PDB file of C-alpha atoms in Angstrom:
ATOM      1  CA  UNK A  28     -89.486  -1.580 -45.371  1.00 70.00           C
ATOM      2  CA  UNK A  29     -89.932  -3.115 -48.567  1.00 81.00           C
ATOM      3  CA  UNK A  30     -90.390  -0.704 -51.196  1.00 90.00           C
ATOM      4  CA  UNK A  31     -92.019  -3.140 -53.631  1.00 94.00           C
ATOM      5  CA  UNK A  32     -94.470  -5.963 -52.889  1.00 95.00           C
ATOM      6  CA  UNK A  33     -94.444  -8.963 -55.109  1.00 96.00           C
ATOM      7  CA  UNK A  34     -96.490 -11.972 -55.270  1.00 95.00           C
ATOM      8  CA  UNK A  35     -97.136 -14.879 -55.536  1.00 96.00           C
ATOM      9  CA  UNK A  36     -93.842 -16.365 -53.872  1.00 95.00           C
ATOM     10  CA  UNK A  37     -94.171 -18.885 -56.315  1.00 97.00           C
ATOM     11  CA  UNK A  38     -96.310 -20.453 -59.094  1.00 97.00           C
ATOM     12  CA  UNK A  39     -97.035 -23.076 -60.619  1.00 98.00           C
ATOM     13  CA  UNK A  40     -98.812 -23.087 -64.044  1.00 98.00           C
ATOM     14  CA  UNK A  41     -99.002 -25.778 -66.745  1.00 98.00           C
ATOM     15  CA  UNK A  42     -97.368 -25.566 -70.558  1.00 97.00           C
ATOM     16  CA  UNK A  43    -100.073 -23.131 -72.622  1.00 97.00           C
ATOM     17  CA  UNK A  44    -101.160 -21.361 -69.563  1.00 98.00           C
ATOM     18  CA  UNK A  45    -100.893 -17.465 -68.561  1.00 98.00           C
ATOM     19  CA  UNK A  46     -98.841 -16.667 -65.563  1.00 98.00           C
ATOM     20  CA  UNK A  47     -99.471 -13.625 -63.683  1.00 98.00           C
ATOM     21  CA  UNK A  48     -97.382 -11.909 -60.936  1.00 98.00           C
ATOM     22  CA  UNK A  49     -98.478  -9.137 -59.698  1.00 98.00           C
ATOM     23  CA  UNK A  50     -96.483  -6.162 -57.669  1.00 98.00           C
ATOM     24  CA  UNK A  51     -97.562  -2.736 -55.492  1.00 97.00           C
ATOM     25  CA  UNK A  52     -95.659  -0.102 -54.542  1.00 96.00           C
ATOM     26  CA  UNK A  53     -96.134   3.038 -52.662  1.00 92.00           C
ATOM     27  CA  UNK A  54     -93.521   5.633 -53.905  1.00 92.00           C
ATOM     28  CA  UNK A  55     -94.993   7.968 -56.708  1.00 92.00           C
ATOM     29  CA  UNK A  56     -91.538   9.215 -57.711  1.00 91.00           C
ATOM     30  CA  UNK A  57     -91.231   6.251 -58.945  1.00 93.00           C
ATOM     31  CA  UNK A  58     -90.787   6.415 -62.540  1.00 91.00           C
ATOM     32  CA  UNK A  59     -89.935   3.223 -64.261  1.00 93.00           C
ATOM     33  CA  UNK A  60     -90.571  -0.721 -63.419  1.00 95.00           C
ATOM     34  CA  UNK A  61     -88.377  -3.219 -64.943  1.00 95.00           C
ATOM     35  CA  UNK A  62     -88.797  -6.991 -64.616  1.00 97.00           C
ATOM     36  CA  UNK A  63     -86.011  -8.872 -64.257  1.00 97.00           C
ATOM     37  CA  UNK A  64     -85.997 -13.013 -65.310  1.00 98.00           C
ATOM     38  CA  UNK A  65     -83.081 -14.895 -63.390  1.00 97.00           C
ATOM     39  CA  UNK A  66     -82.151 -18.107 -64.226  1.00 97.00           C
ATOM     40  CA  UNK A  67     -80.401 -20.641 -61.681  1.00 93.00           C
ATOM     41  CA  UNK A  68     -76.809 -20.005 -61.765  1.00 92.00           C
ATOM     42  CA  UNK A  69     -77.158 -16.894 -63.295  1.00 94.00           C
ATOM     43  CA  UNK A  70     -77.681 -13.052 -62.262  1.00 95.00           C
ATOM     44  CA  UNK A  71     -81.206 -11.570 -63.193  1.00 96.00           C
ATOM     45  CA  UNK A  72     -81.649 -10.132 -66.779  1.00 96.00           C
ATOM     46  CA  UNK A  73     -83.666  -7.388 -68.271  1.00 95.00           C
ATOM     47  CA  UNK A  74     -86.838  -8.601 -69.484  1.00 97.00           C
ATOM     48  CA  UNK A  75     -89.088  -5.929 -70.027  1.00 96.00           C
ATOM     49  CA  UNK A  76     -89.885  -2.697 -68.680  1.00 95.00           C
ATOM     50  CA  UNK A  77     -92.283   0.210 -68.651  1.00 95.00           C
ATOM     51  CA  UNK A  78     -93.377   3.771 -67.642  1.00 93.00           C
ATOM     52  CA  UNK A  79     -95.785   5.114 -65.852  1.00 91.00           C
ATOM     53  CA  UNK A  80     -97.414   7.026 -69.123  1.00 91.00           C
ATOM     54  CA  UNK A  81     -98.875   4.215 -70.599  1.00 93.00           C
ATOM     55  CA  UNK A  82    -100.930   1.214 -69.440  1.00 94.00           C
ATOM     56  CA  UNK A  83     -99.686  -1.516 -70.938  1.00 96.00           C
ATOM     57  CA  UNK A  84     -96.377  -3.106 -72.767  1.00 96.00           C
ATOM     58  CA  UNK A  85     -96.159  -6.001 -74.854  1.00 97.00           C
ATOM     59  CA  UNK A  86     -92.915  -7.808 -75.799  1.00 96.00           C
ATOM     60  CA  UNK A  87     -93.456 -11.204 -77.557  1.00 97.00           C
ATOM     61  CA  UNK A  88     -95.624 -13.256 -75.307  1.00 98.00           C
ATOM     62  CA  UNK A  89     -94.717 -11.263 -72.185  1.00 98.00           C
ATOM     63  CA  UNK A  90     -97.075  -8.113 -71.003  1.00 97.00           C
ATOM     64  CA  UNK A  91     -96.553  -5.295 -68.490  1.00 97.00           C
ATOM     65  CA  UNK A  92     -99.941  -4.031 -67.164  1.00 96.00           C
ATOM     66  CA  UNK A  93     -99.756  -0.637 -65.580  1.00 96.00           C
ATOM     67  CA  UNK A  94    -102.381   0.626 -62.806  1.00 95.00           C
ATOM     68  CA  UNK A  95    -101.327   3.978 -61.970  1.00 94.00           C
ATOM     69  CA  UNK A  96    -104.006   4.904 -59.248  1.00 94.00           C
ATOM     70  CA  UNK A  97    -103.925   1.898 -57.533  1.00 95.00           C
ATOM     71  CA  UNK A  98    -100.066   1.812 -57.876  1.00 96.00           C
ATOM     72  CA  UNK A  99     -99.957  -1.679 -59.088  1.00 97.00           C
ATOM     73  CA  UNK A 100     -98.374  -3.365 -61.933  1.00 97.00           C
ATOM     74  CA  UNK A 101     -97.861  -6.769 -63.253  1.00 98.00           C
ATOM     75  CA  UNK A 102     -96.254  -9.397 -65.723  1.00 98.00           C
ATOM     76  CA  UNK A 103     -98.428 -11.595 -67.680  1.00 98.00           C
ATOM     77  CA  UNK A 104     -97.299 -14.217 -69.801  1.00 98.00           C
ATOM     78  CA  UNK A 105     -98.931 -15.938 -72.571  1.00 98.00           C
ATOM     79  CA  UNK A 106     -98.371 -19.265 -73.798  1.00 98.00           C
ATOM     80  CA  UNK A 107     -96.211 -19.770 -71.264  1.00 98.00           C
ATOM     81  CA  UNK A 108     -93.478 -22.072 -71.711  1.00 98.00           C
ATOM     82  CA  UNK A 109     -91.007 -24.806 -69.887  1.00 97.00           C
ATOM     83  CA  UNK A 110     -88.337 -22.314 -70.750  1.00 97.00           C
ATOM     84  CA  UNK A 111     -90.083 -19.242 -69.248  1.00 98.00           C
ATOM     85  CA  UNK A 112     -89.295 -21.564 -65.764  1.00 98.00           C
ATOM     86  CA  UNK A 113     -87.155 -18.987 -63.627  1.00 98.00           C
ATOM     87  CA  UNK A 114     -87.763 -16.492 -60.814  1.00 97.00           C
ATOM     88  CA  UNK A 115     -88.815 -13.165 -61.648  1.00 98.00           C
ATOM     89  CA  UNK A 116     -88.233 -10.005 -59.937  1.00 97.00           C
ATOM     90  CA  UNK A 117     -90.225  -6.461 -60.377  1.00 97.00           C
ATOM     91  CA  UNK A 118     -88.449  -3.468 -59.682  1.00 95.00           C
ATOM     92  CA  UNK A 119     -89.153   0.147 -59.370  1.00 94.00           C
ATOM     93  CA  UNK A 120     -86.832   3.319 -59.945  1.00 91.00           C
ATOM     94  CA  UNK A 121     -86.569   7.111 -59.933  1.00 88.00           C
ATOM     95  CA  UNK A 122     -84.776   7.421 -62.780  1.00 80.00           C
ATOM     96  CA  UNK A 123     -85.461  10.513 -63.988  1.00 77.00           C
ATOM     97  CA  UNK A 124     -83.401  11.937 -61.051  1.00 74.00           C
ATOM     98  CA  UNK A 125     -80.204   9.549 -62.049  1.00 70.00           C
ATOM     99  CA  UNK A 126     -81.398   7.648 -58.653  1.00 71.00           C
ATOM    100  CA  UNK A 127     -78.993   4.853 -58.185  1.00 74.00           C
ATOM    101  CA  UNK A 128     -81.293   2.446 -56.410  1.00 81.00           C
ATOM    102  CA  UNK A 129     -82.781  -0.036 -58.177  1.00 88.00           C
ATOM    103  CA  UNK A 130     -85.630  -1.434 -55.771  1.00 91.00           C
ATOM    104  CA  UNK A 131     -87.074  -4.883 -56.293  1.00 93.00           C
ATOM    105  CA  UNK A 132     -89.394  -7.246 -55.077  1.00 94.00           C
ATOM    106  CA  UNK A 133     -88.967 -10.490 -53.094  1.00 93.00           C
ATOM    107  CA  UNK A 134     -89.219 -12.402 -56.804  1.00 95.00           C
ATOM    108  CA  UNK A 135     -91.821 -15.349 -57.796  1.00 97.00           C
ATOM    109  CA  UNK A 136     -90.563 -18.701 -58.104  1.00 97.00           C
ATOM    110  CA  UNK A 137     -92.295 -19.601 -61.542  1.00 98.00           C
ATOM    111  CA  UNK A 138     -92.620 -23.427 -63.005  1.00 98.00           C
ATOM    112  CA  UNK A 139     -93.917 -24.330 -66.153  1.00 98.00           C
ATOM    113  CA  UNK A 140     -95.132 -27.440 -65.590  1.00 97.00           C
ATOM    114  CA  UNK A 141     -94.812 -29.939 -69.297  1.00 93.00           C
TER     115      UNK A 141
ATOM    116  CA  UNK B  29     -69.462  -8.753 -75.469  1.00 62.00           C
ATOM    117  CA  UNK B  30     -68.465 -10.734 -72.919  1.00 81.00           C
ATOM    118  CA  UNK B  31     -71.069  -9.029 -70.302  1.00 94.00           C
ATOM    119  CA  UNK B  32     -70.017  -8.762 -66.794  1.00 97.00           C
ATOM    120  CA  UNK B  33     -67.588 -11.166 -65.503  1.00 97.00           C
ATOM    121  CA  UNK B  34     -67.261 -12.373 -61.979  1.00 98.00           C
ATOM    122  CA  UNK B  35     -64.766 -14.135 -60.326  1.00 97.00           C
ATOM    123  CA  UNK B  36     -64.500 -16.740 -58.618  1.00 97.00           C
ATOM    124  CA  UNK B  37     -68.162 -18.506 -59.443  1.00 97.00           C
ATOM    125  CA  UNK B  38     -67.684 -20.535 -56.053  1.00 97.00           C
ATOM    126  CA  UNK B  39     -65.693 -19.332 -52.781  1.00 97.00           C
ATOM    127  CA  UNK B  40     -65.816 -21.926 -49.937  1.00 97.00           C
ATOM    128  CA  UNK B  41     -64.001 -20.302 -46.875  1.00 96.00           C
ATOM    129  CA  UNK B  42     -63.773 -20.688 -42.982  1.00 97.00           C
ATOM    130  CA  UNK B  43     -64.286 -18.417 -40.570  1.00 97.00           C
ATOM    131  CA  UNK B  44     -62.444 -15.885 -40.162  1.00 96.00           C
ATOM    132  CA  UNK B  45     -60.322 -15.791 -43.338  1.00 97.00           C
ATOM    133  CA  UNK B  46     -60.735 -12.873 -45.929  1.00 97.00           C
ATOM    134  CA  UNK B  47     -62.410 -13.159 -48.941  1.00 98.00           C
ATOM    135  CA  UNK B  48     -61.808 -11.694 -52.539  1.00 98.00           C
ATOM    136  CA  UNK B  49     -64.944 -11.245 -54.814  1.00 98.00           C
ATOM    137  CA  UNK B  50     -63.814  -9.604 -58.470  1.00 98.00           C
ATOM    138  CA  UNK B  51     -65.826  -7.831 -61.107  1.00 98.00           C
ATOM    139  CA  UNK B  52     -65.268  -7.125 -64.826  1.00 98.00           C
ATOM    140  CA  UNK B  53     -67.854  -4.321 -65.545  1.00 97.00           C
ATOM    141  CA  UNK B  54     -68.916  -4.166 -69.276  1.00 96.00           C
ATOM    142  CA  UNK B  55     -66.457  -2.071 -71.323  1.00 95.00           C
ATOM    143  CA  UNK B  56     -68.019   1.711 -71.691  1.00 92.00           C
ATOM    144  CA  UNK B  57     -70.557   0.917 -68.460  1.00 93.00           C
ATOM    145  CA  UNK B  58     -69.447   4.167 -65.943  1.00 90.00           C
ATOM    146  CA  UNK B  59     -71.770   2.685 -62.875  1.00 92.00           C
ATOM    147  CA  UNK B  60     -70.782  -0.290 -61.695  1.00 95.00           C
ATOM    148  CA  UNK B  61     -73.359  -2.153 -58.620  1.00 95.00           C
ATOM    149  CA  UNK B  62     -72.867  -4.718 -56.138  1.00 96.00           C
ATOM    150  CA  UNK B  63     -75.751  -6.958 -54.425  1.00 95.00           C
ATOM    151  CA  UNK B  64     -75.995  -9.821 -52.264  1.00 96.00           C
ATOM    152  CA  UNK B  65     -78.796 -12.239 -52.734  1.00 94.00           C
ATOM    153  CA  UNK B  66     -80.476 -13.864 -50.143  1.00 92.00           C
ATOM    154  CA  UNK B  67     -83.253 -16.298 -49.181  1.00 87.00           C
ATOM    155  CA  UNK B  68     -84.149 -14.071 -46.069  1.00 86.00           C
ATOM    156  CA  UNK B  69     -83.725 -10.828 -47.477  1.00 87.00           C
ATOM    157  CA  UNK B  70     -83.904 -11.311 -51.577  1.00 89.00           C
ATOM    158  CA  UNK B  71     -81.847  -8.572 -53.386  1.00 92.00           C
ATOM    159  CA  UNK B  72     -79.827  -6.277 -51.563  1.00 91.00           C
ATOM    160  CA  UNK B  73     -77.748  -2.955 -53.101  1.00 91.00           C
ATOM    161  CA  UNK B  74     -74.110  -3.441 -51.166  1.00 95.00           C
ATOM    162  CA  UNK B  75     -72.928  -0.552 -53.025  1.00 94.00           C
ATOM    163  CA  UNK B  76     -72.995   1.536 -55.793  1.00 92.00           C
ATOM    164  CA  UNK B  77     -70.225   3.068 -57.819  1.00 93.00           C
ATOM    165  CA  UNK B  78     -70.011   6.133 -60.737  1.00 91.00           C
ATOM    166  CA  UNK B  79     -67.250   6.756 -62.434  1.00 92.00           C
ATOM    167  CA  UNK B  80     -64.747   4.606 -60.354  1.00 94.00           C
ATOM    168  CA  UNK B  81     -66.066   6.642 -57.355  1.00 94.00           C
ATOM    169  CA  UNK B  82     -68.161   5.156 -54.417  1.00 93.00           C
ATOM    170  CA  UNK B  83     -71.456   6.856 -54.638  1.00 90.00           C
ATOM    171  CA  UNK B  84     -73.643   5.209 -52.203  1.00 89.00           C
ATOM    172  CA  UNK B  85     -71.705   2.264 -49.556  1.00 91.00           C
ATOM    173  CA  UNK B  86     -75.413   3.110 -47.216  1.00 90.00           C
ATOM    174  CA  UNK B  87     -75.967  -0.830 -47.889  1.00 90.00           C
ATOM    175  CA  UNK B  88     -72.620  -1.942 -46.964  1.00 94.00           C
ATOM    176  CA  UNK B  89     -73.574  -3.966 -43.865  1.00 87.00           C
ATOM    177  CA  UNK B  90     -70.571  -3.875 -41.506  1.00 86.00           C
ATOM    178  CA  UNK B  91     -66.914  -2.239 -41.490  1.00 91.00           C
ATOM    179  CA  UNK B  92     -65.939  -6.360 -42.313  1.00 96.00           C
ATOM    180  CA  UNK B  93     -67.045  -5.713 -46.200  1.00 97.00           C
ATOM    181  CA  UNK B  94     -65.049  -3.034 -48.148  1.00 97.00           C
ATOM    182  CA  UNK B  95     -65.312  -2.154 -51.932  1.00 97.00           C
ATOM    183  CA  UNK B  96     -62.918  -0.826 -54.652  1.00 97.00           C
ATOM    184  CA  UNK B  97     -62.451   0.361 -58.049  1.00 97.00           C
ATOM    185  CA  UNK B  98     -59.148   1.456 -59.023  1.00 96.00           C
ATOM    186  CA  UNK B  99     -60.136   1.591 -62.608  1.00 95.00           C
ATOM    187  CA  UNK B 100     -62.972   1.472 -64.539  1.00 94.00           C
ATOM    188  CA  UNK B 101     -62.342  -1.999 -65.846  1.00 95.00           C
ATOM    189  CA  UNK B 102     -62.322  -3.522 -62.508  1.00 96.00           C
ATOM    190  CA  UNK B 103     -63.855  -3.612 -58.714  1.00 98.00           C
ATOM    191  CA  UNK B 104     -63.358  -6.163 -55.792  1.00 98.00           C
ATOM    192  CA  UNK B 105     -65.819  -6.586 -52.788  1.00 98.00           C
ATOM    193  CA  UNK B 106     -63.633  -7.653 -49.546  1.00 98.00           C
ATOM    194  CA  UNK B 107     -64.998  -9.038 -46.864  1.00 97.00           C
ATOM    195  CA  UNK B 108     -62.110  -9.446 -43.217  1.00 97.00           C
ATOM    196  CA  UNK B 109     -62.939 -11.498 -41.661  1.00 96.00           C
ATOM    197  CA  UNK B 110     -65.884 -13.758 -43.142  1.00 96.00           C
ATOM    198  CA  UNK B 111     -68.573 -14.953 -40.825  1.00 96.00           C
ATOM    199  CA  UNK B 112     -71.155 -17.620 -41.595  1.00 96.00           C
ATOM    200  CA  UNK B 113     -74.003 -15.257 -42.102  1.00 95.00           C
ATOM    201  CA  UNK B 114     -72.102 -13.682 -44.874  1.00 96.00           C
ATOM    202  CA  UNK B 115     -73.121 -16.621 -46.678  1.00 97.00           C
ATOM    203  CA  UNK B 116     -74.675 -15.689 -50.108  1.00 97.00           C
ATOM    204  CA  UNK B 117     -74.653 -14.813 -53.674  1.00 97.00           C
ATOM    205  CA  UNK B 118     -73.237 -11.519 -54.383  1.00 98.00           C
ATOM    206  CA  UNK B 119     -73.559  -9.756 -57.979  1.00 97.00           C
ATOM    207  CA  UNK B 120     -71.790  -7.388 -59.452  1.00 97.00           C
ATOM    208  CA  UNK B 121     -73.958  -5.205 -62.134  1.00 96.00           C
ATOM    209  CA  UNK B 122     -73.316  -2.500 -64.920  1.00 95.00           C
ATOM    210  CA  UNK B 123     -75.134  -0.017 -66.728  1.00 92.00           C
ATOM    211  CA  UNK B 124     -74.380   2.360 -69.216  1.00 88.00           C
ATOM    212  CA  UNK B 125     -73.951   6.067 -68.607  1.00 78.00           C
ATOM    213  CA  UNK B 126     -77.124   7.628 -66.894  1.00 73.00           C
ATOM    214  CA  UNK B 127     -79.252   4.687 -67.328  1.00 76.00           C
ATOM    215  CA  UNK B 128     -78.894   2.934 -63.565  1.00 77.00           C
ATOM    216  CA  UNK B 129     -82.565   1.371 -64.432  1.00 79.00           C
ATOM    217  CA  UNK B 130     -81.202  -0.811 -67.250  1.00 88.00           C
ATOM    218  CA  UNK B 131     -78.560  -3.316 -65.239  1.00 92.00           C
ATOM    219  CA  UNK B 132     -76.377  -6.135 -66.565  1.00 95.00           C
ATOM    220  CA  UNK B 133     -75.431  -8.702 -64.336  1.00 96.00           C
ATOM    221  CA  UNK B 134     -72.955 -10.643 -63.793  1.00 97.00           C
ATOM    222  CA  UNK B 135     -73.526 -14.241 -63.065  1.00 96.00           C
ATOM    223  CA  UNK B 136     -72.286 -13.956 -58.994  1.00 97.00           C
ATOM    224  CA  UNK B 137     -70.212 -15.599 -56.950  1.00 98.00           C
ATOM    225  CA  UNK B 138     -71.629 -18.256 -54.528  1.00 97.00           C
ATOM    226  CA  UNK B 139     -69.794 -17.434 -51.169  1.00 98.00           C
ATOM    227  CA  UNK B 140     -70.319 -19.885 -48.368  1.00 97.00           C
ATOM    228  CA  UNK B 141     -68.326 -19.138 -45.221  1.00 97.00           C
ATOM    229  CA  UNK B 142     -68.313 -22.669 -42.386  1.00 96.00           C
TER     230      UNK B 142
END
């Protein structure tokens, strides 16, 4: 059973554009959502991350937006960029008991299209 | 810092023969992670280690894969014998003490077993 849903699979969005992904989960112990940006050939990084206290994150031109009653959260980017062109994986944790299992989505295919 | 090294980056094997994955976790990480990654089944926790000592092996899929870490500057995922199936990138990940939310990956080995 997959503990987070992600989606789009992929997406395609041109240079200047906002991409959205969007993710659900269904475990309120849940405690902390990272997204992870992996480029090919390389393992998935830590791009930005937030708790379930606040609504929203901003880092740069990437934002986490934080639904806590419908238990849905998602990555927005703005501006985005031929660069930002990578999969991207949400993820949900207990961390707050030292839980050890990270869970993440299926990941989005994103292409920043010139 | 050098971040987490894996070795080899490529392992072409037959059937059959045993295969050697090695990890270099980052120096003062005390939880050490390994996934495979997957078309089929995206991100998958193999097993999870704290402190040099398995925690969690609930994702290791058959008695053919076997993990170690005699020290807490090194770990090796085994797999004897190698089938086809076991075809995949697998990824060794860090994170600091008490913070298994915030992982650094390595950049995996591509295993592909004929």
């Amino acid at each position: 059973q997959q503990q987070v849903k992600q989606s789009p699979q992929s997406l395609i969005v041109q240079k200047g554009g906002i991409s959205i992904i969007n993710c659900a989960y269904e475990n309120t112990a849940f405690d902390y959502f990272p997204w992870y940006q992996q480029f090919p050939g390389k393992g998935p990084a830590l791009l930005i991350a937030i708790r379930p206290d606040v609504s929203e994150k901003k880092e740069g031109r990437f934002t986490i937006s934080f639904n806590k009653s419908a238990k849905q959260f998602s990555l927005h980017i703005m501006d985005s960029q031929p660069g930002d062109s990578a999969t991207y994986f949400c993820a949900a944790i207990t961390a707050s008991t030292g839980a050890n299992n990270l869970f993440f989505g299926t990941g989005t295919r994103l292409t920043v299209i010139p | 810092d050098a971040g987490v090294i894996q070795s080899p980056r490529h392992e072409v094997t037959e059937m059959g023969q045993e295969v050697t994955l090695r990890c270099k976790p980052i120096s003062g990480h005390n939880s050490l992670f390994w996934y495979r990654q997957t078309m089929m089944r995206g991100l998958e926790l193999l097993i999870y280690f704290n402190n040099n000592v398995p925690i969690d092996d609930s994702g290791m899929p058959e008695d053919r894969f076997s993990a170690k870490m005699p020290n807490a500057s090194f770990s090796t995922l085994k797999i004897q014998p190698s089938e086809p199936r076991d075809s995949a990138v697998y990824f060794c990940a860090s994170s600091p003490r008490g913070r298994n939310e915030k992982l650094f990956f390595g950049s995996g080995t591509q295993l592909s077993v004929l």
